[in-house]
PDB file of C-alpha atoms and ligand atoms in Angstrom:
ATOM      1  CA  MET A1478      22.437  66.700 -41.541  1.00 59.00           C
ATOM      2  CA  LYS A1479      21.323  70.245 -40.872  1.00 69.00           C
ATOM      3  CA  ARG A1480      21.237  72.459 -43.941  1.00 83.00           C
ATOM      4  CA  ARG A1481      23.752  75.300 -43.714  1.00 91.00           C
ATOM      5  CA  GLY A1482      22.484  78.846 -43.732  1.00 94.00           C
ATOM      6  CA  LEU A1483      23.092  81.118 -46.676  1.00 96.00           C
ATOM      7  CA  LEU A1484      25.831  83.735 -46.540  1.00 97.00           C
ATOM      8  CA  ILE A1485      24.582  87.004 -47.993  1.00 97.00           C
ATOM      9  CA  VAL A1486      27.124  89.725 -48.677  1.00 98.00           C
ATOM     10  CA  LEU A1487      25.927  93.240 -49.433  1.00 98.00           C
ATOM     11  CA  SER A1488      28.628  95.549 -50.704  1.00 97.00           C
ATOM     12  CA  GLY A1489      29.148  98.490 -53.004  1.00 94.00           C
ATOM     13  CA  PRO A1490      30.976 101.805 -53.155  1.00 87.00           C
ATOM     14  CA  SER A1491      31.231 104.194 -50.264  1.00 80.00           C
ATOM     15  CA  GLY A1492      28.167 106.406 -49.962  1.00 81.00           C
ATOM     16  CA  VAL A1493      25.920 104.168 -52.053  1.00 88.00           C
ATOM     17  CA  GLY A1494      23.594 103.672 -49.089  1.00 91.00           C
ATOM     18  CA  LYS A1495      24.573 100.151 -47.951  1.00 94.00           C
ATOM     19  CA  GLY A1496      23.991 101.076 -44.306  1.00 93.00           C
ATOM     20  CA  THR A1497      20.540 102.520 -45.047  1.00 95.00           C
ATOM     21  CA  VAL A1498      19.481  99.476 -47.083  1.00 96.00           C
ATOM     22  CA  ARG A1499      20.813  97.132 -44.419  1.00 95.00           C
ATOM     23  CA  ALA A1500      18.933  99.072 -41.685  1.00 93.00           C
ATOM     24  CA  ALA A1501      15.719  98.926 -43.752  1.00 95.00           C
ATOM     25  CA  ILE A1502      16.091  95.140 -44.112  1.00 94.00           C
ATOM     26  CA  PHE A1503      16.708  94.660 -40.395  1.00 92.00           C
ATOM     27  CA  ASN A1504      13.883  97.010 -39.379  1.00 91.00           C
ATOM     28  CA  LYS A1505      11.389  94.737 -41.087  1.00 87.00           C
ATOM     29  CA  THR A1506       9.578  92.521 -38.632  1.00 77.00           C
ATOM     30  CA  ASP A1507       9.640  89.551 -41.000  1.00 81.00           C
ATOM     31  CA  GLN A1508      13.366  89.623 -41.824  1.00 77.00           C
ATOM     32  CA  LYS A1509      14.955  86.224 -41.409  1.00 83.00           C
ATOM     33  CA  PHE A1510      18.690  86.911 -41.477  1.00 87.00           C
ATOM     34  CA  VAL A1511      21.193  87.359 -38.733  1.00 94.00           C
ATOM     35  CA  TYR A1512      23.455  90.402 -38.926  1.00 95.00           C
ATOM     36  CA  SER A1513      27.151  89.886 -38.412  1.00 97.00           C
ATOM     37  CA  VAL A1514      28.481  92.782 -36.312  1.00 97.00           C
ATOM     38  CA  SER A1515      31.902  93.927 -37.555  1.00 98.00           C
ATOM     39  CA  ALA A1516      34.935  94.980 -35.593  1.00 98.00           C
ATOM     40  CA  THR A1517      36.455  98.394 -36.330  1.00 98.00           C
ATOM     41  CA  THR A1518      39.124 100.775 -35.096  1.00 98.00           C
ATOM     42  CA  ARG A1519      37.138 103.864 -36.066  1.00 97.00           C
ATOM     43  CA  ALA A1520      35.633 105.955 -33.266  1.00 97.00           C
ATOM     44  CA  ALA A1521      31.962 105.425 -32.473  1.00 97.00           C
ATOM     45  CA  ARG A1522      29.643 108.019 -34.034  1.00 94.00           C
ATOM     46  CA  PRO A1523      27.012 109.608 -31.784  1.00 95.00           C
ATOM     47  CA  GLY A1524      24.347 107.046 -30.971  1.00 95.00           C
ATOM     48  CA  GLU A1525      26.394 104.019 -32.014  1.00 95.00           C
ATOM     49  CA  VAL A1526      26.498 101.188 -29.500  1.00 96.00           C
ATOM     50  CA  ASP A1527      29.451  98.852 -28.915  1.00 97.00           C
ATOM     51  CA  GLY A1528      28.487  95.280 -29.770  1.00 96.00           C
ATOM     52  CA  LYS A1529      25.414  96.349 -31.754  1.00 93.00           C
ATOM     53  CA  ASP A1530      26.697  98.685 -34.469  1.00 93.00           C
ATOM     54  CA  TYR A1531      30.328  97.570 -34.258  1.00 96.00           C
ATOM     55  CA  PHE A1532      32.767  96.033 -31.834  1.00 98.00           C
ATOM     56  CA  PHE A1533      34.953  99.098 -31.276  1.00 98.00           C
ATOM     57  CA  LYS A1534      38.608  98.112 -30.933  1.00 98.00           C
ATOM     58  CA  THR A1535      41.978  99.783 -30.550  1.00 98.00           C
ATOM     59  CA  ARG A1536      44.502  99.224 -33.363  1.00 98.00           C
ATOM     60  CA  GLU A1537      46.451  96.876 -31.094  1.00 98.00           C
ATOM     61  CA  GLU A1538      43.361  94.818 -30.295  1.00 98.00           C
ATOM     62  CA  PHE A1539      42.411  94.648 -33.967  1.00 98.00           C
ATOM     63  CA  GLU A1540      45.900  93.596 -35.057  1.00 98.00           C
ATOM     64  CA  LYS A1541      45.812  90.858 -32.435  1.00 98.00           C
ATOM     65  CA  MET A1542      42.538  89.604 -33.954  1.00 98.00           C
ATOM     66  CA  ILE A1543      44.263  89.507 -37.366  1.00 98.00           C
ATOM     67  CA  GLU A1544      47.277  87.617 -35.989  1.00 98.00           C
ATOM     68  CA  GLN A1545      45.099  85.092 -34.203  1.00 98.00           C
ATOM     69  CA  GLY A1546      43.081  84.379 -37.329  1.00 97.00           C
ATOM     70  CA  GLN A1547      39.855  85.632 -35.769  1.00 98.00           C
ATOM     71  CA  LEU A1548      38.685  87.487 -38.885  1.00 98.00           C
ATOM     72  CA  LEU A1549      37.017  86.079 -41.978  1.00 98.00           C
ATOM     73  CA  GLU A1550      38.174  89.205 -43.833  1.00 98.00           C
ATOM     74  CA  TYR A1551      39.408  92.647 -43.007  1.00 98.00           C
ATOM     75  CA  ALA A1552      40.274  95.815 -44.844  1.00 97.00           C
ATOM     76  CA  GLU A1553      41.829  99.132 -44.076  1.00 95.00           C
ATOM     77  CA  TYR A1554      39.340 101.738 -45.154  1.00 90.00           C
ATOM     78  CA  VAL A1555      40.043 105.500 -44.957  1.00 84.00           C
ATOM     79  CA  GLY A1556      42.586 105.038 -42.198  1.00 93.00           C
ATOM     80  CA  ASN A1557      40.708 102.501 -40.077  1.00 97.00           C
ATOM     81  CA  TYR A1558      40.443  98.746 -39.908  1.00 98.00           C
ATOM     82  CA  TYR A1559      37.128  96.982 -40.442  1.00 98.00           C
ATOM     83  CA  GLY A1560      36.708  93.219 -40.210  1.00 98.00           C
ATOM     84  CA  THR A1561      34.259  90.347 -39.824  1.00 98.00           C
ATOM     85  CA  PRO A1562      34.703  88.032 -36.815  1.00 98.00           C
ATOM     86  CA  ILE A1563      34.822  84.511 -38.277  1.00 98.00           C
ATOM     87  CA  ASP A1564      33.491  82.445 -35.350  1.00 97.00           C
ATOM     88  CA  TYR A1565      30.103  84.079 -35.319  1.00 97.00           C
ATOM     89  CA  VAL A1566      29.651  83.640 -39.076  1.00 98.00           C
ATOM     90  CA  GLU A1567      30.681  79.957 -38.994  1.00 97.00           C
ATOM     91  CA  LYS A1568      28.577  79.101 -35.951  1.00 97.00           C
ATOM     92  CA  THR A1569      25.464  80.838 -37.278  1.00 97.00           C
ATOM     93  CA  LEU A1570      25.704  79.278 -40.749  1.00 96.00           C
ATOM     94  CA  ALA A1571      26.184  75.851 -39.136  1.00 95.00           C
ATOM     95  CA  GLU A1572      22.964  76.428 -37.162  1.00 95.00           C
ATOM     96  CA  GLY A1573      21.199  76.775 -40.506  1.00 93.00           C
ATOM     97  CA  LYS A1574      20.614  80.525 -40.208  1.00 95.00           C
ATOM     98  CA  ASP A1575      21.306  83.008 -42.986  1.00 95.00           C
ATOM     99  CA  VAL A1576      24.069  85.474 -42.165  1.00 97.00           C
ATOM    100  CA  PHE A1577      24.084  88.965 -43.625  1.00 97.00           C
ATOM    101  CA  LEU A1578      27.322  90.927 -44.036  1.00 98.00           C
ATOM    102  CA  GLU A1579      27.378  94.579 -45.047  1.00 97.00           C
ATOM    103  CA  ILE A1580      30.993  95.332 -45.869  1.00 97.00           C
ATOM    104  CA  GLU A1581      33.159  97.332 -48.247  1.00 93.00           C
ATOM    105  CA  VAL A1582      34.317  95.846 -51.556  1.00 93.00           C
ATOM    106  CA  GLN A1583      37.861  94.671 -50.740  1.00 92.00           C
ATOM    107  CA  GLY A1584      36.553  92.645 -47.812  1.00 96.00           C
ATOM    108  CA  ALA A1585      33.719  91.210 -49.900  1.00 97.00           C
ATOM    109  CA  ILE A1586      36.222  89.955 -52.475  1.00 95.00           C
ATOM    110  CA  GLN A1587      38.226  88.215 -49.733  1.00 96.00           C
ATOM    111  CA  VAL A1588      35.056  86.539 -48.449  1.00 98.00           C
ATOM    112  CA  ARG A1589      34.176  85.424 -51.968  1.00 97.00           C
ATOM    113  CA  GLU A1590      37.531  83.629 -52.265  1.00 96.00           C
ATOM    114  CA  LYS A1591      36.911  81.745 -49.012  1.00 97.00           C
ATOM    115  CA  MET A1592      33.176  81.188 -49.352  1.00 97.00           C
ATOM    116  CA  PRO A1593      32.251  81.114 -53.043  1.00 96.00           C
ATOM    117  CA  GLU A1594      28.899  79.497 -52.186  1.00 94.00           C
ATOM    118  CA  GLY A1595      27.667  82.811 -50.726  1.00 96.00           C
ATOM    119  CA  VAL A1596      25.490  85.342 -52.521  1.00 97.00           C
ATOM    120  CA  TYR A1597      27.312  88.513 -53.494  1.00 98.00           C
ATOM    121  CA  ILE A1598      25.182  91.597 -54.063  1.00 98.00           C
ATOM    122  CA  PHE A1599      26.601  94.891 -55.317  1.00 97.00           C
ATOM    123  CA  LEU A1600      24.585  98.008 -54.576  1.00 96.00           C
ATOM    124  CA  THR A1601      25.012 100.620 -57.307  1.00 93.00           C
ATOM    125  CA  PRO A1602      24.273 104.335 -57.133  1.00 87.00           C
ATOM    126  CA  PRO A1603      21.621 105.774 -59.484  1.00 83.00           C
ATOM    127  CA  ASP A1604      24.402 108.076 -60.760  1.00 78.00           C
ATOM    128  CA  LEU A1605      27.698 109.582 -59.619  1.00 71.00           C
ATOM    129  CA  SER A1606      26.251 112.933 -58.505  1.00 76.00           C
ATOM    130  CA  VAL A1607      23.921 111.122 -56.111  1.00 75.00           C
ATOM    131  CA  LEU A1608      26.905 109.253 -54.757  1.00 73.00           C
ATOM    132  CA  GLN A1609      28.830 112.502 -54.306  1.00 76.00           C
ATOM    133  CA  SER A1610      26.011 114.257 -52.482  1.00 80.00           C
ATOM    134  CA  ARG A1611      25.505 111.271 -50.173  1.00 75.00           C
ATOM    135  CA  ILE A1612      29.179 111.275 -49.233  1.00 74.00           C
ATOM    136  CA  VAL A1613      29.227 115.046 -48.665  1.00 77.00           C
ATOM    137  CA  ASN A1614      25.890 115.197 -46.848  1.00 73.00           C
ATOM    138  CA  ARG A1615      26.850 112.528 -44.383  1.00 69.00           C
ATOM    139  CA  GLY A1616      28.154 115.582 -42.526  1.00 67.00           C
ATOM    140  CA  THR A1617      30.333 113.656 -40.137  1.00 69.00           C
ATOM    141  CA  ASP A1618      33.588 113.688 -42.068  1.00 70.00           C
ATOM    142  CA  SER A1619      36.237 116.314 -42.880  1.00 81.00           C
ATOM    143  CA  ASP A1620      36.852 117.560 -46.483  1.00 83.00           C
ATOM    144  CA  ASP A1621      39.955 115.427 -46.686  1.00 85.00           C
ATOM    145  CA  VAL A1622      38.044 112.274 -45.734  1.00 82.00           C
ATOM    146  CA  ILE A1623      35.264 113.178 -48.221  1.00 82.00           C
ATOM    147  CA  GLN A1624      37.851 113.439 -51.040  1.00 84.00           C
ATOM    148  CA  GLN A1625      39.322 110.068 -50.073  1.00 83.00           C
ATOM    149  CA  ARG A1626      35.852 108.494 -49.969  1.00 78.00           C
ATOM    150  CA  MET A1627      35.014 109.837 -53.482  1.00 80.00           C
ATOM    151  CA  LYS A1628      38.263 108.535 -54.974  1.00 82.00           C
ATOM    152  CA  LYS A1629      37.697 105.199 -53.331  1.00 77.00           C
ATOM    153  CA  ALA A1630      34.099 105.050 -54.610  1.00 79.00           C
ATOM    154  CA  ARG A1631      35.330 105.407 -58.205  1.00 80.00           C
ATOM    155  CA  GLU A1632      37.796 102.539 -57.798  1.00 86.00           C
ATOM    156  CA  GLU A1633      35.177 100.447 -56.065  1.00 84.00           C
ATOM    157  CA  LEU A1634      32.672 100.737 -58.917  1.00 85.00           C
ATOM    158  CA  ASN A1635      35.170  98.853 -61.076  1.00 87.00           C
ATOM    159  CA  LEU A1636      34.895  95.821 -58.834  1.00 90.00           C
ATOM    160  CA  MET A1637      31.248  95.136 -59.674  1.00 91.00           C
ATOM    161  CA  LYS A1638      32.216  92.332 -62.052  1.00 91.00           C
ATOM    162  CA  HIS A1639      33.181  90.098 -59.113  1.00 93.00           C
ATOM    163  CA  TYR A1640      29.590  89.980 -57.843  1.00 96.00           C
ATOM    164  CA  ASP A1641      26.546  87.840 -58.638  1.00 97.00           C
ATOM    165  CA  TYR A1642      23.920  90.581 -58.585  1.00 98.00           C
ATOM    166  CA  ALA A1643      23.772  94.348 -59.074  1.00 96.00           C
ATOM    167  CA  VAL A1644      20.974  96.260 -57.365  1.00 97.00           C
ATOM    168  CA  ARG A1645      20.428  99.933 -58.128  1.00 94.00           C
ATOM    169  CA  ASN A1646      19.735 101.932 -55.009  1.00 94.00           C
ATOM    170  CA  ASP A1647      17.428 104.601 -56.388  1.00 91.00           C
ATOM    171  CA  GLN A1648      14.744 103.912 -53.790  1.00 94.00           C
ATOM    172  CA  VAL A1649      15.481 102.094 -50.560  1.00 96.00           C
ATOM    173  CA  ASP A1650      12.251 100.075 -50.390  1.00 95.00           C
ATOM    174  CA  LEU A1651      12.708  98.900 -53.994  1.00 96.00           C
ATOM    175  CA  ALA A1652      16.314  97.902 -53.348  1.00 97.00           C
ATOM    176  CA  VAL A1653      15.186  95.960 -50.256  1.00 96.00           C
ATOM    177  CA  ALA A1654      12.462  94.176 -52.257  1.00 95.00           C
ATOM    178  CA  LYS A1655      14.987  93.211 -54.932  1.00 97.00           C
ATOM    179  CA  ILE A1656      17.432  91.877 -52.355  1.00 96.00           C
ATOM    180  CA  GLU A1657      14.658  89.800 -50.790  1.00 94.00           C
ATOM    181  CA  CYS A1658      13.803  88.357 -54.225  1.00 96.00           C
ATOM    182  CA  ILE A1659      17.453  87.464 -54.827  1.00 97.00           C
ATOM    183  CA  ILE A1660      17.697  85.657 -51.490  1.00 95.00           C
ATOM    184  CA  ALA A1661      14.419  83.805 -52.010  1.00 93.00           C
ATOM    185  CA  SER A1662      15.608  82.595 -55.442  1.00 95.00           C
ATOM    186  CA  GLU A1663      19.009  81.608 -54.107  1.00 94.00           C
ATOM    187  CA  HIS A1664      17.316  79.367 -51.542  1.00 91.00           C
ATOM    188  CA  LEU A1665      15.571  77.575 -54.408  1.00 91.00           C
ATOM    189  CA  ARG A1666      18.744  76.737 -56.325  1.00 89.00           C
ATOM    190  CA  VAL A1667      18.924  73.038 -57.106  1.00 82.00           C
ATOM    191  CA  GLN A1668      22.495  72.908 -55.869  1.00 79.00           C
ATOM    192  CA  ARG A1669      21.389  74.039 -52.409  1.00 77.00           C
ATOM    193  CA  SER A1670      18.752  71.278 -52.263  1.00 79.00           C
ATOM    194  CA  ILE A1671      21.003  68.426 -53.320  1.00 78.00           C
ATOM    195  CA  ASP A1672      21.466  67.094 -49.748  1.00 74.00           C
ATOM    196  CA  THR A1673      17.726  67.058 -49.118  1.00 76.00           C
ATOM    197  CA  ILE A1674      17.061  65.371 -52.443  1.00 80.00           C
ATOM    198  CA  GLU A1675      19.703  62.733 -51.789  1.00 82.00           C
ATOM    199  CA  GLU A1676      18.086  61.993 -48.423  1.00 82.00           C
ATOM    200  CA  ILE A1677      14.670  61.603 -50.082  1.00 84.00           C
ATOM    201  CA  GLU A1678      16.183  59.319 -52.726  1.00 87.00           C
ATOM    202  CA  GLU A1679      17.761  57.138 -50.027  1.00 87.00           C
ATOM    203  CA  GLU A1680      14.455  56.905 -48.160  1.00 88.00           C
ATOM    204  CA  LEU A1681      12.633  55.970 -51.369  1.00 89.00           C
ATOM    205  CA  GLU A1682      15.232  53.332 -52.167  1.00 90.00           C
ATOM    206  CA  ALA A1683      14.917  51.867 -48.685  1.00 89.00           C
ATOM    207  CA  MET A1684      11.131  51.687 -49.122  1.00 88.00           C
ATOM    208  CA  LEU A1685      11.568  49.860 -52.443  1.00 86.00           C
ATOM    209  CA  ASP A1686      13.970  47.261 -51.028  1.00 75.00           C
TER     210      ASP A1686
HETATM  211  P1  LIG B2952      31.386 103.372 -41.710  1.00 62.25           P
HETATM  212  O1  LIG B2952      32.642 103.940 -41.133  1.00 62.25           O
HETATM  213  O2  LIG B2952      30.653 104.389 -42.564  1.00 62.25           O
HETATM  214  O3  LIG B2952      30.490 102.719 -40.683  1.00 62.25           O
HETATM  215  O4  LIG B2952      31.805 102.187 -42.696  1.00 62.25           O
HETATM  216  C1  LIG B2952      32.736 102.416 -43.693  1.00 62.25           C
HETATM  217  C2  LIG B2952      32.744 101.247 -44.650  1.00 62.25           C
HETATM  218  O5  LIG B2952      33.195 100.063 -43.983  1.00 62.25           O
HETATM  219  C3  LIG B2952      31.358 100.912 -45.212  1.00 62.25           C
HETATM  220  O6  LIG B2952      31.520 100.762 -46.612  1.00 62.25           O
HETATM  221  C4  LIG B2952      31.010  99.599 -44.544  1.00 62.25           C
HETATM  222  O7  LIG B2952      30.212  98.786 -45.409  1.00 62.25           O
HETATM  223  C5  LIG B2952      32.387  98.988 -44.377  1.00 62.25           C
HETATM  224  N1  LIG B2952      32.439  97.933 -43.365  1.00 62.25           N
HETATM  225  C6  LIG B2952      31.736  97.802 -42.229  1.00 62.25           C
HETATM  226  N2  LIG B2952      32.079  96.685 -41.588  1.00 62.25           N
HETATM  227  C7  LIG B2952      33.017  96.057 -42.351  1.00 62.25           C
HETATM  228  C8  LIG B2952      33.753  94.825 -42.228  1.00 62.25           C
HETATM  229  O8  LIG B2952      33.607  94.039 -41.293  1.00 62.25           O
HETATM  230  N3  LIG B2952      34.637  94.545 -43.205  1.00 62.25           N
HETATM  231  C9  LIG B2952      34.834  95.354 -44.272  1.00 62.25           C
HETATM  232  N4  LIG B2952      35.707  94.957 -45.186  1.00 62.25           N
HETATM  233  N5  LIG B2952      34.163  96.502 -44.425  1.00 62.25           N
HETATM  234  C10 LIG B2952      33.256  96.858 -43.472  1.00 62.25           C
END
């Protein structure tokens, strides 16, 4: 039996730098995970590519995906839907590849309920002022949206207790190194090797017979 891949979920409050950390992980030539591209109803930002950054959908299309059970999780975030297509995640894990999700906290909690065997990593800001300046300096959002994102970030920090690991994002390369350590250790968990060990035991028993 092929060993299933590991589901890795990176989450954390708005503006904590999840996107930057994720990009740094995927820019590395030796990264071994597969990124799950999300669907969203928000408009593409300059330079974003449909199918690579997101699958850009209308509200009607997205709601159809919800109705048809095509999403592993979804959340409404600052007026737009965001969700993870389930088929791709299932298929890739079944192929034995690690799947990496970078999603907001409500969605991550839904995934945790369905797939508790995953690894849940919460990215924390060095402090609240850093978080505020990151949200403001993003420069792409109106004042109203910035206010909503700050309020949301405060609520989101409270959800850290539902995660397995907390990684402080004070320096992107350090955060990436820590995430890589977490994933390497998770692969070594005894529980994840049980199938392999049982196979070895059976082979040994057969040799003894
Ligand atoms: P942005 O609009 O800045 O690209 O993303 C806004 C938020 O949505 C970020 O916190 C990002 O992590 C989150 N996000 C992206 N894709 C998904 C998804 O598939 N599901 C959920 N729940 N959140 C997502």
